[in-house]
Each structure stands twice: as structure tokens, then as C-alpha cells.
XYZ file of C-alpha atoms in Angstrom:
223
model
C 0.000 0.000 0.000
C 0.920 3.635 -0.320
C 2.950 4.693 2.730
C 1.161 8.009 3.052
C -2.452 8.151 4.210
C -4.295 10.579 1.964
C -7.967 10.017 2.834
C -10.290 8.520 5.422
C -13.647 7.303 4.107
C -16.495 6.894 6.585
C -19.690 4.930 6.559
C -22.528 7.042 7.986
C -24.920 4.899 10.014
C -23.232 3.734 13.200
C -19.974 5.548 12.461
C -20.809 9.264 12.246
C -24.166 9.087 14.007
C -26.296 6.204 15.191
C -29.196 6.097 12.772
C -29.350 2.303 12.997
C -32.211 2.535 15.487
C -34.161 4.781 13.114
C -33.704 2.255 10.295
C -34.763 -0.595 12.579
C -37.927 1.180 13.708
C -38.906 2.024 10.134
C -38.329 -1.531 8.894
C -40.101 -2.932 11.967
C -43.160 -0.851 11.092
C -43.155 -2.281 7.563
C -42.683 -5.788 8.948
C -45.599 -5.309 11.332
C -47.813 -4.081 8.503
C -47.004 -7.248 6.542
C -47.193 -9.559 9.590
C -43.555 -10.576 9.202
C -41.430 -11.607 12.233
C -38.831 -8.841 11.920
C -36.404 -8.769 14.867
C -33.378 -6.767 15.954
C -31.249 -9.813 15.235
C -32.498 -10.060 11.643
C -32.022 -6.312 11.265
C -28.253 -6.906 11.432
C -28.493 -8.427 7.931
C -29.730 -5.098 6.563
C -26.767 -2.977 7.666
C -24.910 -1.489 4.718
C -27.444 -2.938 2.261
C -29.483 -0.892 -0.200
C -33.136 -0.138 0.493
C -34.595 -2.475 -2.140
C -32.236 -5.305 -1.223
C -33.148 -4.773 2.449
C -36.814 -5.013 1.511
C -36.215 -8.282 -0.326
C -34.461 -9.662 2.751
C -37.402 -8.570 4.893
C -39.890 -10.246 2.553
C -37.846 -13.459 2.710
C -39.132 -13.844 6.286
C -42.537 -14.783 4.942
C -43.388 -18.500 5.257
C -45.044 -18.318 1.852
C -43.582 -16.838 -1.311
C -44.600 -13.213 -1.792
C -44.941 -12.086 -5.382
C -44.797 -8.323 -5.519
C -44.500 -6.325 -8.711
C -41.630 -3.878 -9.101
C -44.148 -1.086 -8.603
C -45.321 -2.617 -5.312
C -41.731 -3.181 -4.138
C -40.841 0.414 -4.894
C -43.937 1.647 -3.049
C -43.033 -0.386 0.047
C -39.439 0.828 -0.073
C -40.646 4.408 -0.392
C -43.003 3.954 2.545
C -40.101 2.731 4.675
C -38.054 5.732 3.568
C -40.860 8.143 4.490
C -41.011 6.621 7.980
C -37.228 6.833 8.283
C -37.148 10.463 7.161
C -39.725 11.377 9.803
C -37.417 9.864 12.427
C -34.132 11.377 11.200
C -35.689 14.837 10.968
C -35.106 14.963 14.712
C -31.329 14.370 14.406
C -29.243 17.267 15.708
C -25.522 18.120 16.051
C -25.340 16.610 19.532
C -26.143 13.214 17.953
C -22.677 12.950 16.381
C -20.954 9.920 17.907
C -18.164 10.431 20.483
C -14.688 11.088 19.121
C -15.807 11.871 15.575
C -15.580 15.712 15.750
C -12.075 15.482 17.234
C -10.976 12.935 14.632
C -12.299 15.015 11.726
C -10.641 18.142 13.113
C -7.248 16.431 13.384
C -7.514 14.912 9.895
C -8.332 18.321 8.431
C -5.335 19.907 10.195
C -3.116 17.163 8.778
C -4.433 17.731 5.249
C -6.020 14.273 5.042
C -9.181 14.230 2.955
C -12.494 12.862 4.218
C -15.574 11.367 2.581
C -18.891 9.690 3.369
C -19.534 6.388 1.576
C -22.979 5.262 2.658
C -25.690 3.130 1.099
C -28.197 5.644 2.452
C -29.818 7.961 -0.053
C -30.562 10.224 2.908
C -26.883 10.811 3.711
C -27.002 14.433 2.572
C -30.024 15.158 4.804
C -28.446 13.478 7.834
C -25.154 15.353 7.419
C -27.085 18.609 7.005
C -29.087 17.966 10.197
C -25.821 17.254 12.011
C -24.446 20.552 10.606
C -21.372 18.730 9.295
C -21.433 19.771 5.642
C -18.074 21.504 5.995
C -16.433 18.506 7.679
C -16.350 16.257 4.605
C -14.738 16.880 1.237
C -17.335 14.773 -0.552
C -20.436 12.687 0.117
C -20.958 9.901 -2.394
C -24.456 10.058 -3.882
C -25.911 6.598 -3.153
C -28.434 7.107 -5.961
C -25.555 6.803 -8.427
C -24.207 3.574 -6.917
C -25.420 0.422 -8.660
C -23.976 -2.261 -6.391
C -24.553 -2.594 -2.645
C -21.847 -3.444 -0.140
C -19.975 -5.832 0.074
C -19.320 -4.670 -3.476
C -16.569 -2.007 -3.222
C -18.225 0.409 -5.677
C -19.189 3.107 -3.149
C -15.692 3.185 -1.601
C -14.002 3.226 -4.995
C -16.307 6.069 -6.043
C -15.296 8.012 -2.931
C -11.595 7.582 -3.685
C -12.116 8.600 -7.305
C -14.079 11.721 -6.340
C -11.410 12.648 -3.803
C -8.726 12.186 -6.448
C -6.718 9.604 -4.471
C -5.782 5.982 -5.044
C -7.756 3.382 -3.068
C -4.508 2.097 -1.557
C -3.979 5.522 0.034
C -7.270 5.319 1.970
C -8.571 4.044 5.276
C -12.229 3.026 5.401
C -14.263 2.961 8.622
C -17.364 0.753 8.935
C -19.635 -0.846 11.509
C -21.089 -3.554 9.253
C -19.525 -6.810 8.049
C -20.569 -6.117 4.457
C -18.971 -2.684 4.704
C -15.653 -4.042 5.969
C -15.641 -6.583 3.144
C -16.285 -3.742 0.693
C -13.315 -1.792 2.087
C -11.038 -4.805 1.771
C -12.259 -5.473 -1.775
C -11.407 -1.870 -2.619
C -7.832 -2.542 -1.409
C -8.119 -0.005 1.390
C -7.121 -0.336 5.043
C -10.215 -1.542 6.915
C -11.240 -0.264 10.351
C -14.290 -1.770 12.054
C -16.419 -0.399 14.880
C -18.001 -3.098 17.036
C -17.134 -6.490 18.491
C -13.826 -7.892 17.267
C -15.197 -11.391 16.704
C -17.665 -9.999 14.165
C -14.957 -8.531 11.940
C -12.277 -11.117 11.086
C -11.497 -9.256 7.840
C -10.792 -5.870 9.470
C -7.206 -4.697 9.917
C -8.233 -3.370 13.331
C -11.460 -3.251 15.331
C -12.421 -0.611 17.898
C -15.270 -1.163 20.321
C -16.581 2.379 19.787
C -15.906 5.560 17.823
C -14.422 7.258 20.893
C -11.359 5.017 20.451
C -10.610 6.346 16.953
C -7.392 8.331 16.709
C -5.868 10.060 13.695
C -2.279 9.149 14.576
C -3.248 5.499 15.067
C -5.007 5.452 11.678
C -1.917 6.877 10.009
C 0.288 4.222 11.620
C -2.177 1.448 10.803
C -2.223 2.486 7.162
C 1.578 2.624 7.060
C 1.763 -0.952 8.344
C -0.763 -2.325 5.886
């Protein structure tokens, strides 16, 4: 890999702010409407996955095959998104996860670029509600991404838009599919969560408060 770290690319949900609960509640409402046994445990499968793919996973919980038209699928996905947007409208700057403002400030002082690479098409709204528009050089538009994580497309798009090589980047994720996407993009992979869940990560931190710019630079140098 390139010795010099040039960019840090962040997932949004669970890394910058914890919108995972908002997603869960919105999907749970859809599951309840359809009488599907949607649980917090099953919700883990939806992390880092696109809205339509998440819906298909949700529908797979049905004991009988559900045959929805594309129009019906899109309507259900849009209903979930409307519920989610109602919930995230309440997000405010104090909802940024611990350690993130300090990390972003240090990276900016060091001249290291930053980006958001999220599957969420609401990333722009969330960042705006957090009043963090100036903290990131770019936010990848999920609407232009064809392949969901673990495909590396969104991370590669971030590197391309930043004008840096993937090998010069660190990616930070809280989902297994996201870490796999980072590795597939040939970036240094940092996971947030329980170490046993992320065997493919170069390093795992239990929470965002443990993130440190100097440690990320050294990690990248080693890998």
C-alpha cells in the first residue's frame, strides 16, 4: 500500500451518528404491517445494504412466497423511507458519535481528505441535520451507486471523487458487508463493534471514541 495516508472514508450509520435505530424502527413498522417476524437480530443483515435489497431480505421472512410487482416493491421501499425520514428529521448536532468531531478536526489539520460512503440515499439530509457539511470533502451520492456493499463500488467512487488511489485510503465501517467492501477496494479496513464480528478488518475498535488520527496513520503505514 501507499505509505502516506491521503484520505479517510467513513460509513454514515453507526460511524458518524447512530441512525441504525431509526432504520430498525422504520423496517419494523413495515414488517408489522405485513405480519412478518422482523427482529433486531435479523435487522443486522440489513446494515450497509441498499433499500430495495433490504426489503427483499425482509420479505424473505414470509413462510409463503410473496410475489410483488416492481411497482409494489418500490412503493413499500418508499413507505419505509418516508417513515425513516420522519425519524431522522429529529437528528441534531449533539447526535454525532463520540470522538468523531475530534478525529475530523485532526484529519483536516493534517491535510487528510475525508468522505462519506454510505448506502443511504438520505446521507445528505443526515449530514445537514448534524451541521457537518463543511467537515467532509465529498459525500458519495448513493443514488448513483449500482452495487450494494460488500461490493466495493461506493468506496471506490469516494476515492475517485477525492482524487486519491484506493490504496492511500482508510475506510471505517460498523457492518460486516462494509468491511468486506473496504477490503475489496484494497483499502485499510477499520471496524467499529465487536472484534469477533470482523475477522477481515485490519483493526477493530469497540466504539468511535477510540478512533485516533495518529493510530489510523500508523495502521495504514503498516498495511
